[in-house]
Amino acid sequence: MTTELYDQETIYKRQLEAAAAFIIEHDDFLVVSHIQPDGDAASSTYVTGYMLKQLGKSFTLINEGAIPAKFDYLWGSELAINFSLQEVNRQFQNVITVDCADFSRIGKISTLFDERAELLNIDHHPTNDRFGTSHLIKEDAAATVQILYDLALELQISPTKEFGECIYTGLITDTGGFRYSSTSPRVMQIAASLLALGVQGAEIAEQVLERLTYAQIVVMQKALSTLAFSHNRQLAWLSVSLVDLEQTGASSEDLDGLVNYPRNVEGVEVGMLFKEKEPDVIKVSLRSAGKVDVARIAQSLGGGGHVRASGCTLNGTLEQAIMIMVQEVGKELR
């Protein structure tokens, strides 16, 4: 083991100990993930609640919007509050954020934080800006649930099938079904231990990776019709407008995975998906084959993420957003 690796593991171990102490010494927690939660964010929210319950702690799970219904099979899904539909009239002193690379990703839930709130930031994004009172961050973790698995061990929480389903779901979604380069030996060791608990990996994979709604198929058809290329077909993208969403009845949740289609075209180095969230507000998702660090590009535009998977939000029309991103990504493809 190199000195650098040893130092990283030592730092991580100390962060685990500090995070465990924070949880043990406090109570009445608010747990929140990022806006428009994906599988890792949803799973991290639920498994954090599960761990707090096992420790006899009180907690509230809240997200700015709805957590996708396809994760309703997980423990804790019935406990999550959709802040856009349900008013919460109180402030929280103790906060745990999961899978949030920066404070803005928390969204409107930050209005529920007491001005003296202590915040534990648990995340795996390399672009995390270390917001909060303390943080537990492991940049080479495949998913935030991988860190939470380690935290559960630190807290001496015995794993159960319910716990395992949350961890497995976060791992399988953030590794693309154990296909991405982040799928380390440690990830597979954890997954194997969860299967031994009775977690049905095949059923989870079908539920979150394969099954499509009618709206997803129809909006996919519209999105694929917008497929465009530039820079000798090294850059490809799709776009989805508000009109497309209205006509198909699709939601933002139904767009999950669409960005992989342009990225998977042979010869493409970067794939992008442009999603019109509201008039003149465009969410951009980026996926890299490895040659281009899309996290750096996204971060320069106010976003963030991973080297091969990141995103940002731009103000302007779809056409303007596409022009900006083609120019910025194109600088790396010359």
GROMACS .gro file of C-alpha atoms in nm:
model
  334
    1MET     CA    1   0.000   0.000   0.000
    2THR     CA    2   0.144   0.337  -0.102
    3THR     CA    3   0.179   0.618   0.151
    4GLU     CA    4  -0.084   0.823  -0.035
    5LEU     CA    5  -0.335   0.538  -0.033
    6TYR     CA    6  -0.261   0.471   0.333
    7ASP     CA    7  -0.324   0.837   0.413
    8GLN     CA    8  -0.652   0.835   0.221
    9GLU     CA    9  -0.774   0.526   0.404
   10THR     CA   10  -0.666   0.674   0.738
   11ILE     CA   11  -0.856   0.995   0.665
   12TYR     CA   12  -1.163   0.797   0.558
   13LYS     CA   13  -1.148   0.586   0.875
   14ARG     CA   14  -1.134   0.900   1.087
   15GLN     CA   15  -1.428   1.048   0.896
   16LEU     CA   16  -1.627   0.729   0.959
   17GLU     CA   17  -1.552   0.751   1.329
   18ALA     CA   18  -1.651   1.119   1.342
   19ALA     CA   19  -1.974   1.058   1.147
   20ALA     CA   20  -2.067   0.771   1.377
   21ALA     CA   21  -2.001   0.990   1.681
   22PHE     CA   22  -2.218   1.269   1.537
   23ILE     CA   23  -2.508   1.029   1.492
   24ILE     CA   24  -2.467   0.866   1.833
   25GLU     CA   25  -2.442   1.199   2.016
   26HIS     CA   26  -2.742   1.365   1.846
   27ASP     CA   27  -3.109   1.293   1.779
   28ASP     CA   28  -3.407   1.424   1.579
   29PHE     CA   29  -3.242   1.425   1.235
   30LEU     CA   30  -3.351   1.566   0.902
   31VAL     CA   31  -3.229   1.345   0.616
   32VAL     CA   32  -3.227   1.488   0.264
   33SER     CA   33  -3.079   1.394  -0.074
   34HIS     CA   34  -3.045   1.600  -0.390
   35ILE     CA   35  -3.332   1.737  -0.597
   36GLN     CA   36  -3.472   1.497  -0.859
   37PRO     CA   37  -3.326   1.196  -0.675
   38ASP     CA   38  -3.185   0.900  -0.865
   39GLY     CA   39  -3.143   0.546  -0.735
   40ASP     CA   40  -2.842   0.620  -0.518
   41ALA     CA   41  -3.003   0.931  -0.368
   42ALA     CA   42  -3.329   0.750  -0.294
   43SER     CA   43  -3.154   0.445  -0.151
   44SER     CA   44  -2.917   0.659   0.056
   45THR     CA   45  -3.211   0.850   0.204
   46TYR     CA   46  -3.398   0.535   0.299
   47VAL     CA   47  -3.101   0.340   0.434
   48THR     CA   48  -2.993   0.637   0.647
   49GLY     CA   49  -3.342   0.638   0.797
   50TYR     CA   50  -3.319   0.262   0.851
   51MET     CA   51  -2.988   0.299   1.033
   52LEU     CA   52  -3.124   0.577   1.254
   53LYS     CA   53  -3.425   0.363   1.340
   54GLN     CA   54  -3.200   0.075   1.442
   55LEU     CA   55  -3.017   0.313   1.674
   56GLY     CA   56  -3.341   0.432   1.833
   57LYS     CA   57  -3.312   0.782   1.683
   58SER     CA   58  -3.599   0.999   1.562
   59PHE     CA   59  -3.574   1.129   1.207
   60THR     CA   60  -3.760   1.289   0.917
   61LEU     CA   61  -3.698   1.203   0.552
   62ILE     CA   62  -3.773   1.492   0.316
   63ASN     CA   63  -3.703   1.574  -0.048
   64GLU     CA   64  -3.793   1.887  -0.244
   65GLY     CA   65  -4.005   1.678  -0.481
   66ALA     CA   66  -4.121   1.322  -0.523
   67ILE     CA   67  -3.882   1.030  -0.501
   68PRO     CA   68  -3.944   0.809  -0.807
   69ALA     CA   69  -4.217   0.553  -0.750
   70LYS     CA   70  -4.004   0.272  -0.893
   71PHE     CA   71  -3.815   0.274  -0.561
   72ASP     CA   72  -4.130   0.228  -0.354
   73TYR     CA   73  -4.033  -0.134  -0.280
   74LEU     CA   74  -3.755  -0.008  -0.052
   75TRP     CA   75  -3.786   0.022   0.324
   76GLY     CA   76  -3.877   0.377   0.422
   77SER     CA   77  -4.047   0.483   0.100
   78GLU     CA   78  -4.374   0.546   0.284
   79LEU     CA   79  -4.193   0.776   0.529
   80ALA     CA   80  -4.052   1.021   0.275
   81ILE     CA   81  -4.215   1.364   0.264
   82ASN     CA   82  -4.261   1.538  -0.070
   83PHE     CA   83  -4.200   1.901   0.028
   84SER     CA   84  -4.377   2.031  -0.283
   85LEU     CA   85  -4.701   1.871  -0.162
   86GLN     CA   86  -4.671   1.865   0.216
   87GLU     CA   87  -4.595   2.164   0.435
   88VAL     CA   88  -4.339   2.122   0.713
   89ASN     CA   89  -4.367   2.386   0.986
   90ARG     CA   90  -4.050   2.338   1.187
   91GLN     CA   91  -3.675   2.384   1.184
   92PHE     CA   92  -3.414   2.111   1.227
   93GLN     CA   93  -3.099   2.136   1.434
   94ASN     CA   94  -2.936   1.813   1.309
   95VAL     CA   95  -2.912   1.745   0.937
   96ILE     CA   96  -2.769   1.461   0.730
   97THR     CA   97  -2.734   1.520   0.355
   98VAL     CA   98  -2.669   1.223   0.129
   99ASP     CA   99  -2.543   1.219  -0.231
  100CYS     CA  100  -2.537   1.602  -0.256
  101ALA     CA  101  -2.226   1.741  -0.425
  102ASP     CA  102  -2.298   2.097  -0.316
  103PHE     CA  103  -2.541   2.286  -0.094
  104SER     CA  104  -2.756   2.408  -0.383
  105ARG     CA  105  -2.847   2.047  -0.469
  106ILE     CA  106  -3.049   2.031  -0.148
  107GLY     CA  107  -3.298   2.275  -0.296
  108LYS     CA  108  -3.577   2.430  -0.091
  109ILE     CA  109  -3.528   2.186   0.197
  110SER     CA  110  -3.245   2.409   0.319
  111THR     CA  111  -3.512   2.652   0.441
  112LEU     CA  112  -3.591   2.397   0.713
  113PHE     CA  113  -3.239   2.413   0.860
  114ASP     CA  114  -3.205   2.599   1.188
  115GLU     CA  115  -2.953   2.883   1.166
  116ARG     CA  116  -2.736   2.691   1.416
  117ALA     CA  117  -2.789   2.355   1.248
  118GLU     CA  118  -2.511   2.099   1.248
  119LEU     CA  119  -2.486   1.927   0.911
  120LEU     CA  120  -2.318   1.596   0.823
  121ASN     CA  121  -2.240   1.580   0.450
  122ILE     CA  122  -2.214   1.219   0.320
  123ASP     CA  123  -2.123   1.187  -0.048
  124HIS     CA  124  -1.903   1.028  -0.315
  125HIS     CA  125  -1.884   1.301  -0.580
  126PRO     CA  126  -1.530   1.425  -0.658
  127THR     CA  127  -1.675   1.776  -0.703
  128ASN     CA  128  -1.820   1.787  -0.350
  129ASP     CA  129  -1.727   2.124  -0.199
  130ARG     CA  130  -1.721   1.998   0.162
  131PHE     CA  131  -2.017   2.207   0.279
  132GLY     CA  132  -2.157   2.146   0.625
  133THR     CA  133  -2.025   2.113   0.978
  134SER     CA  134  -1.857   1.781   0.903
  135HIS     CA  135  -1.832   1.549   0.608
  136LEU     CA  136  -1.788   1.183   0.519
  137ILE     CA  137  -1.668   1.174   0.161
  138LYS     CA  138  -1.502   0.895  -0.037
  139GLU     CA  139  -1.449   1.003  -0.395
  140ASP     CA  140  -1.362   0.658  -0.526
  141ALA     CA  141  -1.677   0.499  -0.385
  142ALA     CA  142  -1.909   0.378  -0.659
  143ALA     CA  143  -2.213   0.521  -0.481
  144THR     CA  144  -2.304   0.699  -0.161
  145VAL     CA  145  -2.466   0.379  -0.036
  146GLN     CA  146  -2.121   0.218  -0.039
  147ILE     CA  147  -2.011   0.476   0.218
  148LEU     CA  148  -2.329   0.420   0.420
  149TYR     CA  149  -2.256   0.046   0.422
  150ASP     CA  150  -1.919   0.124   0.582
  151LEU     CA  151  -2.087   0.362   0.826
  152ALA     CA  152  -2.331   0.089   0.929
  153LEU     CA  153  -2.035  -0.136   1.008
  154GLU     CA  154  -1.877   0.145   1.210
  155LEU     CA  155  -2.204   0.184   1.402
  156GLN     CA  156  -2.220  -0.195   1.452
  157ILE     CA  157  -2.561  -0.215   1.286
  158SER     CA  158  -2.643  -0.571   1.185
  159PRO     CA  159  -2.735  -0.593   0.814
  160THR     CA  160  -3.081  -0.723   0.725
  161LYS     CA  161  -3.260  -0.789   0.397
  162GLU     CA  162  -3.434  -0.449   0.416
  163PHE     CA  163  -3.100  -0.277   0.471
  164GLY     CA  164  -2.946  -0.483   0.191
  165GLU     CA  165  -3.215  -0.394  -0.062
  166CYS     CA  166  -3.141  -0.025  -0.014
  167ILE     CA  167  -2.765  -0.069  -0.048
  168TYR     CA  168  -2.796  -0.303  -0.348
  169THR     CA  169  -3.033  -0.066  -0.528
  170GLY     CA  170  -2.795   0.226  -0.487
  171LEU     CA  171  -2.501   0.020  -0.609
  172ILE     CA  172  -2.675  -0.128  -0.913
  173THR     CA  173  -2.815   0.206  -1.030
  174ASP     CA  174  -2.499   0.414  -0.987
  175THR     CA  175  -2.280   0.148  -1.153
  176GLY     CA  176  -2.520   0.092  -1.443
  177GLY     CA  177  -2.583  -0.267  -1.345
  178PHE     CA  178  -2.222  -0.321  -1.233
  179ARG     CA  179  -2.093  -0.217  -1.578
  180TYR     CA  180  -1.920   0.115  -1.509
  181SER     CA  181  -1.551   0.152  -1.427
  182SER     CA  182  -1.646   0.238  -1.068
  183THR     CA  183  -1.742  -0.128  -1.015
  184SER     CA  184  -1.452  -0.220  -0.788
  185PRO     CA  185  -1.376  -0.548  -0.610
  186ARG     CA  186  -1.516  -0.385  -0.295
  187VAL     CA  187  -1.846  -0.315  -0.471
  188MET     CA  188  -1.879  -0.677  -0.576
  189GLN     CA  189  -1.785  -0.799  -0.227
  190ILE     CA  190  -2.060  -0.585  -0.077
  191ALA     CA  191  -2.310  -0.698  -0.341
  192ALA     CA  192  -2.225  -1.063  -0.274
  193SER     CA  193  -2.278  -1.017   0.099
  194LEU     CA  194  -2.619  -0.860   0.032
  195LEU     CA  195  -2.727  -1.146  -0.194
  196ALA     CA  196  -2.634  -1.380   0.090
  197LEU     CA  197  -2.883  -1.191   0.308
  198GLY     CA  198  -3.162  -1.283   0.068
  199VAL     CA  199  -3.165  -0.972  -0.149
  200GLN     CA  200  -3.314  -1.062  -0.488
  201GLY     CA  201  -3.066  -0.898  -0.723
  202ALA     CA  202  -3.237  -1.007  -1.045
  203GLU     CA  203  -3.572  -0.865  -0.934
  204ILE     CA  204  -3.416  -0.534  -0.835
  205ALA     CA  205  -3.229  -0.511  -1.166
  206GLU     CA  206  -3.551  -0.563  -1.362
  207GLN     CA  207  -3.741  -0.311  -1.149
  208VAL     CA  208  -3.492  -0.025  -1.172
  209LEU     CA  209  -3.291  -0.091  -1.489
  210GLU     CA  210  -3.511  -0.272  -1.738
  211ARG     CA  211  -3.881  -0.206  -1.682
  212LEU     CA  212  -4.018   0.090  -1.882
  213THR     CA  213  -4.344   0.278  -1.859
  214TYR     CA  214  -4.549   0.370  -2.165
  215ALA     CA  215  -4.452   0.736  -2.114
  216GLN     CA  216  -4.084   0.642  -2.113
  217ILE     CA  217  -4.110   0.462  -2.446
  218VAL     CA  218  -4.301   0.745  -2.612
  219VAL     CA  219  -4.071   1.022  -2.486
  220MET     CA  220  -3.771   0.810  -2.587
  221GLN     CA  221  -3.911   0.797  -2.941
  222LYS     CA  222  -3.936   1.177  -2.950
  223ALA     CA  223  -3.591   1.226  -2.798
  224LEU     CA  224  -3.418   0.989  -3.041
  225SER     CA  225  -3.564   1.187  -3.331
  226THR     CA  226  -3.354   1.484  -3.215
  227LEU     CA  227  -3.023   1.293  -3.221
  228ALA     CA  228  -2.744   1.516  -3.353
  229PHE     CA  229  -2.366   1.497  -3.388
  230SER     CA  230  -2.067   1.728  -3.415
  231HIS     CA  231  -1.686   1.717  -3.405
  232ASN     CA  232  -1.655   1.421  -3.639
  233ARG     CA  233  -1.925   1.233  -3.447
  234GLN     CA  234  -1.725   1.245  -3.125
  235LEU     CA  235  -2.003   1.449  -2.964
  236ALA     CA  236  -2.370   1.350  -2.975
  237TRP     CA  237  -2.684   1.472  -2.801
  238LEU     CA  238  -3.058   1.445  -2.756
  239SER     CA  239  -3.305   1.707  -2.638
  240VAL     CA  240  -3.646   1.698  -2.470
  241SER     CA  241  -3.867   2.007  -2.457
  242LEU     CA  242  -4.153   2.096  -2.226
  243VAL     CA  243  -4.386   2.039  -2.521
  244ASP     CA  244  -4.247   1.686  -2.557
  245LEU     CA  245  -4.314   1.616  -2.190
  246GLU     CA  246  -4.666   1.756  -2.213
  247GLN     CA  247  -4.752   1.559  -2.527
  248THR     CA  248  -4.619   1.229  -2.392
  249GLY     CA  249  -4.727   1.269  -2.031
  250ALA     CA  250  -4.369   1.196  -1.928
  251SER     CA  251  -4.196   1.333  -1.619
  252SER     CA  252  -3.831   1.404  -1.544
  253GLU     CA  253  -3.818   1.058  -1.390
  254ASP     CA  254  -3.904   0.907  -1.729
  255LEU     CA  255  -3.590   1.060  -1.882
  256ASP     CA  256  -3.353   0.852  -1.670
  257GLY     CA  257  -3.100   0.672  -1.886
  258LEU     CA  258  -3.175   0.861  -2.208
  259VAL     CA  259  -2.832   1.026  -2.203
  260ASN     CA  260  -2.672   0.685  -2.253
  261TYR     CA  261  -2.813   0.653  -2.606
  262PRO     CA  262  -2.598   0.923  -2.767
  263ARG     CA  263  -2.304   0.820  -2.551
  264ASN     CA  264  -2.328   0.456  -2.664
  265VAL     CA  265  -2.295   0.535  -3.035
  266GLU     CA  266  -1.969   0.396  -3.169
  267GLY     CA  267  -1.700   0.663  -3.186
  268VAL     CA  268  -1.876   0.908  -2.954
  269GLU     CA  269  -1.659   1.045  -2.673
  270VAL     CA  270  -1.927   1.254  -2.500
  271GLY     CA  271  -2.304   1.212  -2.499
  272MET     CA  272  -2.540   1.483  -2.377
  273LEU     CA  273  -2.908   1.513  -2.292
  274PHE     CA  274  -3.078   1.853  -2.280
  275LYS     CA  275  -3.397   1.864  -2.071
  276GLU     CA  276  -3.616   2.174  -2.057
  277LYS     CA  277  -3.718   2.197  -1.690
  278GLU     CA  278  -3.912   2.523  -1.732
  279PRO     CA  279  -3.904   2.806  -1.985
  280ASP     CA  280  -3.541   2.912  -2.035
  281VAL     CA  281  -3.405   2.665  -1.777
  282ILE     CA  282  -3.220   2.368  -1.927
  283LYS     CA  283  -3.081   2.072  -1.736
  284VAL     CA  284  -2.780   1.918  -1.911
  285SER     CA  285  -2.659   1.563  -1.845
  286LEU     CA  286  -2.317   1.456  -1.971
  287ARG     CA  287  -2.160   1.112  -2.014
  288SER     CA  288  -1.801   1.050  -2.118
  289ALA     CA  289  -1.632   0.747  -2.271
  290GLY     CA  290  -1.326   0.836  -2.064
  291LYS     CA  291  -1.125   1.072  -2.282
  292VAL     CA  292  -1.301   1.386  -2.156
  293ASP     CA  293  -1.343   1.489  -1.792
  294VAL     CA  294  -1.705   1.603  -1.802
  295ALA     CA  295  -1.706   1.683  -1.430
  296ARG     CA  296  -1.460   1.964  -1.492
  297ILE     CA  297  -1.675   2.101  -1.774
  298ALA     CA  298  -1.993   2.082  -1.566
  299GLN     CA  299  -1.824   2.242  -1.267
  300SER     CA  300  -1.707   2.536  -1.479
  301LEU     CA  301  -2.074   2.596  -1.561
  302GLY     CA  302  -2.199   2.573  -1.204
  303GLY     CA  303  -2.265   2.199  -1.197
  304GLY     CA  304  -2.061   1.896  -1.100
  305GLY     CA  305  -2.049   1.520  -1.073
  306HIS     CA  306  -1.801   1.255  -1.179
  307VAL     CA  307  -1.528   1.237  -1.442
  308ARG     CA  308  -1.750   1.025  -1.668
  309ALA     CA  309  -2.097   1.134  -1.554
  310SER     CA  310  -2.197   1.486  -1.457
  311GLY     CA  311  -2.448   1.761  -1.515
  312CYS     CA  312  -2.529   2.131  -1.493
  313THR     CA  313  -2.818   2.371  -1.542
  314LEU     CA  314  -2.811   2.656  -1.795
  315ASN     CA  315  -3.038   2.955  -1.844
  316GLY     CA  316  -3.166   3.009  -2.196
  317THR     CA  317  -3.346   2.822  -2.471
  318LEU     CA  318  -3.268   2.465  -2.573
  319GLU     CA  319  -3.091   2.595  -2.881
  320GLN     CA  320  -2.875   2.832  -2.675
  321ALA     CA  321  -2.787   2.561  -2.425
  322ILE     CA  322  -2.688   2.323  -2.703
  323MET     CA  323  -2.470   2.591  -2.861
  324ILE     CA  324  -2.292   2.658  -2.530
  325MET     CA  325  -2.229   2.292  -2.453
  326VAL     CA  326  -2.112   2.203  -2.803
  327GLN     CA  327  -1.862   2.486  -2.777
  328GLU     CA  328  -1.741   2.392  -2.427
  329VAL     CA  329  -1.716   2.018  -2.485
  330GLY     CA  330  -1.575   2.077  -2.831
  331LYS     CA  331  -1.268   2.242  -2.677
  332GLU     CA  332  -1.175   1.899  -2.538
  333LEU     CA  333  -1.229   1.718  -2.867
  334ARG     CA  334  -1.001   1.912  -3.100
   0.00000   0.00000   0.00000
